[in-house]
CSV table of C-alpha atoms in Angstrom, one decimal:
chain,number,residue,atom,x,y,z
A,1,MET,CA,14.8,19.5,3.1
A,2,THR,CA,17.3,17.8,0.5
A,3,THR,CA,19.8,15.1,1.6
A,4,VAL,CA,23.0,14.8,-0.4
A,5,GLN,CA,23.6,10.9,-0.5
A,6,THR,CA,26.6,9.5,-2.0
A,7,LYS,CA,26.3,6.0,-0.9
A,8,LEU,CA,23.5,3.6,-1.8
A,9,LEU,CA,21.5,2.3,1.2
A,10,THR,CA,20.3,-1.1,1.9
A,11,ALA,CA,16.7,-1.6,3.3
A,12,GLU,CA,18.2,-2.3,6.6
A,13,GLU,CA,20.4,0.9,6.6
A,14,PHE,CA,17.2,2.9,5.6
A,15,TYR,CA,15.2,1.5,8.4
A,16,GLU,CA,17.8,2.6,10.8
A,17,TRP,CA,18.2,6.1,9.2
A,18,ALA,CA,14.3,6.5,9.0
A,19,ASN,CA,14.0,5.7,12.8
A,20,ARG,CA,16.5,8.3,13.9
A,21,PRO,CA,14.9,11.0,16.2
A,22,GLU,CA,15.8,13.6,13.5
A,23,ASN,CA,14.3,11.8,10.7
A,24,ARG,CA,11.0,10.6,12.3
A,25,GLY,CA,8.9,13.2,11.1
A,26,ARG,CA,9.9,12.9,7.4
A,27,VAL,CA,8.0,10.8,4.8
A,28,CYS,CA,10.5,9.0,2.7
A,29,GLU,CA,10.9,5.8,0.7
A,30,LEU,CA,14.0,4.1,-0.6
A,31,GLU,CA,14.3,3.9,-4.4
A,32,ARG,CA,17.1,1.9,-5.9
A,33,GLY,CA,19.3,2.6,-2.9
A,34,ARG,CA,18.4,6.4,-2.7
A,35,ILE,CA,16.2,8.2,-0.1
A,36,VAL,CA,13.3,10.0,-1.7
A,37,GLU,CA,11.1,12.3,0.1
A,38,VAL,CA,7.4,11.9,-0.6
A,39,SER,CA,4.6,14.3,0.2
A,40,ARG,CA,2.4,13.9,3.1
A,41,PRO,CA,-1.2,13.4,1.9
A,42,GLY,CA,-4.3,15.5,2.9
A,43,LYS,CA,-7.3,14.7,5.1
A,44,LEU,CA,-9.5,13.2,2.2
A,45,HIS,CA,-6.7,10.9,1.3
A,46,GLY,CA,-6.5,9.7,5.1
A,47,LEU,CA,-10.2,9.2,5.3
A,48,ILE,CA,-10.2,6.9,2.3
A,49,CYS,CA,-7.2,5.0,3.7
A,50,ALA,CA,-9.2,4.5,6.9
A,51,ASN,CA,-12.1,3.3,5.1
A,52,VAL,CA,-10.1,0.7,3.2
A,53,VAL,CA,-8.4,-0.4,6.5
A,54,GLY,CA,-11.8,-0.7,8.2
A,55,ILE,CA,-13.4,-2.7,5.3
A,56,LEU,CA,-10.4,-5.1,5.2
A,57,TRP,CA,-10.3,-5.3,9.0
A,58,ASN,CA,-13.8,-6.6,9.0
A,59,TYR,CA,-13.1,-8.9,6.4
A,60,ALA,CA,-10.0,-10.3,8.3
A,61,ILE,CA,-12.2,-10.7,11.4
A,62,GLY,CA,-15.0,-12.4,9.5
A,63,ARG,CA,-12.6,-15.0,7.9
A,64,LYS,CA,-10.4,-15.2,11.1
A,65,LYS,CA,-7.5,-14.9,8.8
A,66,GLY,CA,-5.1,-12.1,7.7
A,67,TYR,CA,-4.3,-8.7,8.9
A,68,VAL,CA,-4.1,-5.1,7.8
A,69,CYS,CA,-1.3,-2.7,7.7
A,70,SER,CA,-1.5,1.0,7.1
A,71,ASN,CA,0.4,4.3,7.6
A,72,ASP,CA,2.8,3.6,4.6
A,73,THR,CA,4.0,0.4,6.1
A,74,GLY,CA,7.5,-0.3,4.5
A,75,VAL,CA,8.0,-3.3,2.3
A,76,ILE,CA,11.1,-4.2,0.4
A,77,VAL,CA,10.1,-4.5,-3.2
A,78,GLY,CA,13.4,-4.9,-4.6
A,79,ARG,CA,17.0,-5.6,-3.8
A,80,ASP,CA,20.4,-4.9,-5.0
A,81,PRO,CA,19.9,-1.8,-5.0
A,82,ASP,CA,17.1,-1.9,-2.5
A,83,THR,CA,13.7,-0.4,-2.8
A,84,VAL,CA,11.4,0.1,0.0
A,85,ARG,CA,7.8,1.4,-0.8
A,86,GLY,CA,5.1,2.4,1.7
A,87,PRO,CA,1.8,1.6,0.1
A,88,ASP,CA,-1.2,3.2,1.7
A,89,VAL,CA,-2.9,-0.1,2.9
A,90,LEU,CA,-1.6,-3.7,2.8
A,91,PHE,CA,-3.6,-6.8,3.5
A,92,PHE,CA,-1.3,-10.0,4.6
A,93,GLU,CA,-1.9,-13.5,5.4
A,94,ASP,CA,1.7,-14.6,6.6
A,95,ALA,CA,1.1,-14.6,10.1
A,96,GLU,CA,-1.0,-16.4,12.6
A,97,SER,CA,-0.2,-14.1,15.7
A,98,VAL,CA,1.2,-10.7,16.4
A,99,GLY,CA,4.5,-12.3,17.5
A,100,GLN,CA,5.1,-13.6,13.9
A,101,VAL,CA,4.7,-10.1,12.3
A,102,GLU,CA,8.0,-8.7,11.1
A,103,GLU,CA,9.1,-5.7,13.3
A,104,LYS,CA,11.0,-3.9,10.5
A,105,TYR,CA,10.3,-3.7,6.7
A,106,GLY,CA,8.7,-6.9,5.5
A,107,GLU,CA,10.1,-9.0,2.7
A,108,THR,CA,6.8,-11.0,2.3
A,109,PRO,CA,4.5,-9.8,-0.4
A,110,PRO,CA,1.1,-8.6,0.8
A,111,VAL,CA,-1.8,-10.3,-0.8
A,112,LEU,CA,-3.3,-7.0,-1.6
A,113,ALA,CA,-1.8,-3.4,-1.7
A,114,ALA,CA,-4.2,-0.3,-1.9
A,115,LEU,CA,-2.7,3.0,-3.2
A,116,VAL,CA,-5.0,6.0,-2.9
A,117,LEU,CA,-4.2,8.6,-5.5
A,118,SER,CA,-2.8,12.1,-4.4
A,119,PRO,CA,-3.1,15.4,-6.3
A,120,ASN,CA,0.5,15.3,-7.2
A,121,ASP,CA,0.7,11.6,-8.3
A,122,THR,CA,1.4,11.1,-12.1
A,123,HIS,CA,0.3,8.1,-14.1
A,124,GLY,CA,3.9,6.9,-14.6
A,125,THR,CA,4.7,7.2,-11.0
A,126,VAL,CA,1.7,5.2,-9.9
A,127,MET,CA,2.1,2.6,-12.7
A,128,ARG,CA,5.8,2.2,-11.6
A,129,ARG,CA,4.6,1.4,-8.2
A,130,VAL,CA,2.0,-0.9,-9.3
A,131,LEU,CA,4.6,-2.9,-11.4
A,132,GLU,CA,6.9,-3.0,-8.6
A,133,LEU,CA,4.2,-4.4,-6.3
A,134,VAL,CA,3.2,-6.9,-8.8
A,135,ALA,CA,6.9,-8.1,-9.5
A,136,PHE,CA,7.4,-8.2,-5.9
A,137,GLY,CA,4.5,-10.9,-5.7
A,138,THR,CA,1.6,-8.9,-4.7
A,139,ARG,CA,-1.5,-10.8,-6.0
A,140,LEU,CA,-3.9,-7.8,-6.1
A,141,VAL,CA,-3.4,-4.1,-6.3
A,142,TRP,CA,-6.1,-1.5,-6.0
A,143,VAL,CA,-5.6,2.1,-7.1
A,144,LEU,CA,-8.3,4.4,-5.6
A,145,ASP,CA,-9.1,7.6,-7.3
A,146,PRO,CA,-10.9,10.1,-5.0
A,147,ASP,CA,-11.7,12.3,-8.0
A,148,ALA,CA,-13.2,9.7,-10.2
A,149,ARG,CA,-14.5,7.9,-7.2
A,150,ASN,CA,-13.5,4.4,-8.7
A,151,VAL,CA,-11.0,1.7,-8.2
A,152,ILE,CA,-8.5,0.5,-10.8
A,153,VAL,CA,-8.1,-3.4,-10.1
A,154,HIS,CA,-4.7,-4.8,-11.2
A,155,TYR,CA,-4.5,-8.7,-11.3
A,156,PRO,CA,-1.0,-9.8,-12.2
A,157,GLY,CA,-1.2,-11.5,-15.5
A,158,ASN,CA,-4.8,-10.5,-16.2
A,159,ARG,CA,-6.4,-7.3,-17.8
A,160,ASP,CA,-6.9,-4.5,-15.3
A,161,ARG,CA,-10.4,-3.5,-14.8
A,162,VAL,CA,-12.2,-0.3,-13.5
A,163,ALA,CA,-14.8,-0.7,-10.6
A,164,GLU,CA,-17.0,2.4,-10.6
A,165,GLU,CA,-18.6,4.0,-7.6
A,166,SER,CA,-22.0,2.3,-8.3
A,167,GLN,CA,-20.5,-1.2,-8.5
A,168,GLU,CA,-19.6,-3.9,-6.0
A,169,LEU,CA,-15.9,-4.7,-5.7
A,170,THR,CA,-15.0,-8.4,-5.2
A,171,GLY,CA,-11.8,-10.3,-4.4
A,172,ASN,CA,-12.4,-13.1,-6.7
A,173,ASP,CA,-10.3,-16.2,-5.9
A,174,ILE,CA,-7.5,-13.8,-4.4
A,175,LEU,CA,-9.7,-12.6,-1.4
A,176,PRO,CA,-12.3,-15.4,-1.2
A,177,ASP,CA,-15.8,-14.1,-0.2
A,178,PHE,CA,-14.6,-10.3,-0.2
A,179,ARG,CA,-17.4,-7.8,-1.3
A,180,CYS,CA,-18.0,-4.3,-0.8
A,181,ARG,CA,-19.7,-1.3,-2.5
A,182,VAL,CA,-16.9,0.9,-4.1
A,183,ALA,CA,-18.9,4.0,-3.0
A,184,ASP,CA,-18.1,2.8,0.7
A,185,PHE,CA,-14.4,3.7,0.2
A,186,PHE,CA,-15.3,7.3,-0.7
A,187,ALA,CA,-18.0,7.9,2.1
A,188,LEU,CA,-18.1,8.9,5.9
A,189,PRO,CA,-18.7,5.8,7.8
A,190,GLY,CA,-22.3,4.7,7.9
A,191,LYS,CA,-23.2,7.3,5.3
A,192,ALA,CA,-24.4,6.7,1.7
A,193,SER,CA,-22.3,8.7,-0.8
């Protein structure tokens, strides 16, 4: 379904539009004030996202700090005109209680954003999203590739690196004491891949 849109929307107007009953089933983002429909990912994509959430959730519990958001949680990565993106998984450290978590789209950058590649993603589209997140203030971006079974790690101001399936991924100084096997992102829970 295509929407003809003449007026650029703000993030706040987009939030209201996205939560109308007739739009709740649609998967959209706001790109420079314009509503853009994005594809709904498949089951493997969902499994990998759930693995990332579980690993980060356990990390937050162990540290007693931070929390994880998933399901394409909207964050405002640009203003005037507004851009709202929905990365697959986000890790924040900006709240001490649930009552402090923003109800609508957040304007606080996550510490980490994880993007799981979908079959229709292009290199240019993914890199644009990575650069938007970095410019927004995200300190670490992971791009998980289900086909190559690796993670491209983007550190703002540093050289990107690829963590292969057989390697361990660490959080360096951004996620202190974080460690996991890359293979764990691409496996069924409790199974070696």
